[in-house]
PDB file of C-alpha atoms in Angstrom:
ATOM      1  CA  MET J   1       1.083  23.290  21.828  1.00  0.00           C
ATOM      2  CA  ASN J   2       3.333  21.441  23.960  1.00  0.00           C
ATOM      3  CA  GLY J   3       6.208  19.321  21.888  1.00  0.00           C
ATOM      4  CA  ASN J   4       5.354  16.320  23.445  1.00  0.00           C
ATOM      5  CA  VAL J   5       1.654  16.395  23.017  1.00  0.00           C
ATOM      6  CA  GLU J   6       2.127  17.787  19.393  1.00  0.00           C
ATOM      7  CA  MET J   7       4.544  14.373  19.061  1.00  0.00           C
ATOM      8  CA  LEU J   8       1.747  12.166  20.129  1.00  0.00           C
ATOM      9  CA  VAL J   9      -0.622  14.150  17.884  1.00  0.00           C
ATOM     10  CA  ASN J  10       1.454  13.204  14.572  1.00  0.00           C
ATOM     11  CA  TYR J  11       1.808   9.460  15.648  1.00  0.00           C
ATOM     12  CA  GLN J  12      -1.925   9.346  16.124  1.00  0.00           C
ATOM     13  CA  GLN J  13      -2.483  11.174  12.948  1.00  0.00           C
ATOM     14  CA  LEU J  14      -0.172   8.604  11.234  1.00  0.00           C
ATOM     15  CA  LEU J  15      -2.157   5.581  12.719  1.00  0.00           C
ATOM     16  CA  ASN J  16      -5.157   7.079  11.745  1.00  0.00           C
ATOM     17  CA  MET J  17      -3.916   7.346   8.266  1.00  0.00           C
ATOM     18  CA  SER J  18      -2.693   3.837   8.234  1.00  0.00           C
ATOM     19  CA  LYS J  19      -5.992   2.468   9.185  1.00  0.00           C
ATOM     20  CA  SER J  20      -7.510   4.468   6.402  1.00  0.00           C
ATOM     21  CA  MET J  21      -4.963   2.894   4.184  1.00  0.00           C
ATOM     22  CA  LEU J  22      -5.733  -0.375   5.228  1.00  0.00           C
ATOM     23  CA  SER J  23      -9.437  -0.044   4.702  1.00  0.00           C
ATOM     24  CA  LEU J  24      -9.119   1.295   1.193  1.00  0.00           C
ATOM     25  CA  ALA J  25      -6.950  -1.925   0.440  1.00  0.00           C
ATOM     26  CA  ILE J  26      -9.301  -4.322   2.078  1.00  0.00           C
ATOM     27  CA  GLU J  27     -12.350  -2.559  -0.193  1.00  0.00           C
ATOM     28  CA  GLY J  28      -9.870  -2.900  -3.175  1.00  0.00           C
ATOM     29  CA  LYS J  29      -9.931   0.905  -3.573  1.00  0.00           C
ATOM     30  CA  TRP J  30      -6.652   0.557  -5.093  1.00  0.00           C
ATOM     31  CA  ASN J  31      -6.497   4.233  -7.054  1.00  0.00           C
ATOM     32  CA  ASP J  32      -7.761   5.762  -3.499  1.00  0.00           C
ATOM     33  CA  LEU J  33      -4.901   3.999  -1.665  1.00  0.00           C
ATOM     34  CA  ILE J  34      -2.264   5.445  -4.078  1.00  0.00           C
ATOM     35  CA  ASP J  35      -3.615   8.924  -3.645  1.00  0.00           C
ATOM     36  CA  CYS J  36      -3.484   8.711   0.232  1.00  0.00           C
ATOM     37  CA  GLU J  37       0.384   7.264  -0.187  1.00  0.00           C
ATOM     38  CA  VAL J  38       2.219  10.528  -0.708  1.00  0.00           C
ATOM     39  CA  ASP J  39       0.401  12.084   2.292  1.00  0.00           C
ATOM     40  CA  TYR J  40       1.416   9.042   4.339  1.00  0.00           C
ATOM     41  CA  LEU J  41       4.804   9.228   3.483  1.00  0.00           C
ATOM     42  CA  GLN J  42       5.050  12.957   4.198  1.00  0.00           C
ATOM     43  CA  THR J  43       3.488  12.290   7.819  1.00  0.00           C
ATOM     44  CA  VAL J  44       6.125   9.274   8.208  1.00  0.00           C
ATOM     45  CA  GLU J  45       9.104  11.720   7.375  1.00  0.00           C
ATOM     46  CA  LYS J  46       7.458  14.482   9.703  1.00  0.00           C
ATOM     47  CA  VAL J  47       7.361  11.836  12.549  1.00  0.00           C
ATOM     48  CA  THR J  48      10.848  10.411  12.118  1.00  0.00           C
ATOM     49  CA  HIS J  49      12.635  13.676  11.871  1.00  0.00           C
ATOM     50  CA  ASN J  50      11.319  14.223  15.349  1.00  0.00           C
ATOM     51  CA  GLU J  51      13.609  12.176  17.828  1.00  0.00           C
ATOM     52  CA  LEU J  52      11.783  10.885  21.121  1.00  0.00           C
ATOM     53  CA  PRO J  53      13.288  12.756  24.033  1.00  0.00           C
ATOM     54  CA  ALA J  54      14.656  10.893  26.922  1.00  0.00           C
ATOM     55  CA  SER J  55      12.396  13.003  29.213  1.00  0.00           C
ATOM     56  CA  LEU J  56       9.384  11.800  27.707  1.00  0.00           C
ATOM     57  CA  PRO J  57       6.647  11.031  30.133  1.00  0.00           C
ATOM     58  CA  GLN J  58       5.970   7.274  30.676  1.00  0.00           C
ATOM     59  CA  GLY J  59       2.374   7.779  29.688  1.00  0.00           C
ATOM     60  CA  LEU J  60       3.222   9.536  26.538  1.00  0.00           C
ATOM     61  CA  GLN J  61       5.698   6.620  25.743  1.00  0.00           C
ATOM     62  CA  SER J  62       3.163   4.090  26.176  1.00  0.00           C
ATOM     63  CA  GLN J  63       0.618   5.702  24.130  1.00  0.00           C
ATOM     64  CA  ILE J  64       3.326   6.292  21.198  1.00  0.00           C
ATOM     65  CA  ARG J  65       4.583   2.543  21.547  1.00  0.00           C
ATOM     66  CA  LEU J  66       1.130   1.508  21.282  1.00  0.00           C
ATOM     67  CA  ALA J  67       0.624   3.711  18.090  1.00  0.00           C
ATOM     68  CA  VAL J  68       3.657   2.325  16.553  1.00  0.00           C
ATOM     69  CA  LYS J  69       2.674  -1.233  17.060  1.00  0.00           C
ATOM     70  CA  GLU J  70      -0.638  -0.873  15.564  1.00  0.00           C
ATOM     71  CA  ILE J  71       0.901   1.239  12.656  1.00  0.00           C
ATOM     72  CA  LEU J  72       3.668  -1.641  12.204  1.00  0.00           C
ATOM     73  CA  ALA J  73       0.504  -4.303  12.094  1.00  0.00           C
ATOM     74  CA  ASN J  74      -1.101  -2.274   9.677  1.00  0.00           C
ATOM     75  CA  GLU J  75       1.613  -1.873   7.351  1.00  0.00           C
ATOM     76  CA  SER J  76       2.231  -5.753   7.654  1.00  0.00           C
ATOM     77  CA  GLN J  77      -1.315  -6.219   6.523  1.00  0.00           C
ATOM     78  CA  LEU J  78      -1.170  -3.986   4.005  1.00  0.00           C
ATOM     79  CA  LYS J  79       1.866  -5.292   2.525  1.00  0.00           C
ATOM     80  CA  THR J  80       0.194  -8.782   2.219  1.00  0.00           C
ATOM     81  CA  LEU J  81      -2.704  -7.287   0.560  1.00  0.00           C
ATOM     82  CA  LEU J  82      -0.671  -5.290  -1.884  1.00  0.00           C
ATOM     83  CA  THR J  83       1.230  -8.553  -2.512  1.00  0.00           C
ATOM     84  CA  GLY J  84      -2.059 -10.243  -3.581  1.00  0.00           C
ATOM     85  CA  ARG J  85      -2.760  -7.262  -5.775  1.00  0.00           C
ATOM     86  CA  MET J  86       0.461  -7.556  -7.531  1.00  0.00           C
ATOM     87  CA  ASP J  87      -0.151 -11.210  -8.042  1.00  0.00           C
ATOM     88  CA  GLU J  88      -3.462 -10.576  -9.598  1.00  0.00           C
ATOM     89  CA  LEU J  89      -1.987  -7.782 -12.028  1.00  0.00           C
ATOM     90  CA  ARG J  90       0.715 -10.107 -12.852  1.00  0.00           C
ATOM     91  CA  ALA J  91      -1.846 -12.829 -13.733  1.00  0.00           C
ATOM     92  CA  LEU J  92      -3.736 -10.363 -16.051  1.00  0.00           C
ATOM     93  CA  VAL J  93      -1.013  -9.031 -17.591  1.00  0.00           C
ATOM     94  CA  THR J  94       0.238 -12.565 -18.411  1.00  0.00           C
ATOM     95  CA  SER J  95      -3.250 -13.387 -19.732  1.00  0.00           C
ATOM     96  CA  SER J  96      -3.287 -10.524 -21.910  1.00  0.00           C
ATOM     97  CA  SER J  97       0.149 -11.435 -23.553  1.00  0.00           C
ATOM     98  CA  HIS J  98      -1.026 -15.156 -24.329  1.00  0.00           C
ATOM     99  CA  GLN J  99      -4.134 -13.466 -25.673  1.00  0.00           C
ATOM    100  CA  ARG J 100      -2.209 -11.007 -28.126  1.00  0.00           C
ATOM    101  CA  ASN J 101       0.155 -13.930 -28.857  1.00  0.00           C
ATOM    102  CA  ILE J 102      -3.074 -15.950 -30.062  1.00  0.00           C
ATOM    103  CA  SER J 103      -4.364 -13.336 -31.936  1.00  0.00           C
ATOM    104  CA  THR J 104      -1.140 -12.473 -33.760  1.00  0.00           C
ATOM    105  CA  THR J 105      -0.633 -15.939 -34.617  1.00  0.00           C
ATOM    106  CA  TYR J 106      -4.089 -16.679 -35.792  1.00  0.00           C
ATOM    107  CA  GLY J 107      -4.632 -13.271 -37.462  1.00  0.00           C
ATOM    108  CA  ARG J 108      -1.954 -14.128 -39.771  1.00  0.00           C
ATOM    109  CA  ILE J 109      -3.847 -17.102 -41.052  1.00  0.00           C
ATOM    110  CA  SER J 110      -7.276 -15.679 -41.207  1.00  0.00           C
ATOM    111  CA  GLY J 111      -8.788 -15.492 -44.519  1.00  0.00           C
ATOM    112  CA  ASN J 112      -6.451 -18.717 -45.718  1.00  0.00           C
ATOM    113  CA  VAL J 113      -8.292 -21.841 -46.459  1.00  0.00           C
ATOM    114  CA  LEU J 114      -6.171 -24.569 -44.803  1.00  0.00           C
ATOM    115  CA  PHE J 115      -6.408 -28.030 -46.248  1.00  0.00           C
ATOM    116  CA  PRO J 116      -4.997 -31.198 -44.678  1.00  0.00           C
ATOM    117  CA  GLU J 117      -1.859 -32.668 -46.778  1.00  0.00           C
TER     118      GLU J 117
END
């Protein structure tokens, strides 16, 4: 396969992966998203290690440019969704911590009869 075409194929693969990851995040499939992350990062590494040659045909440059723009837009949306998920998890941890504190506090006095002074 021609090196230039292979480069485009790699960018298209990365774009497809970013679309898939965004879709998983929108659907709330967080575990599946995490499973995809390693493959995505490996593909990013593969793409970034290959420098775009100066002699790359204009048509391929345009296609790669469009793919990169869409990948970056997907990354931005994904980051927003992940931030929301982090906030949800933070709220759950805080709530759980409050519940534990209440249980601990009231657990110490359970079984005791309290009379007003």
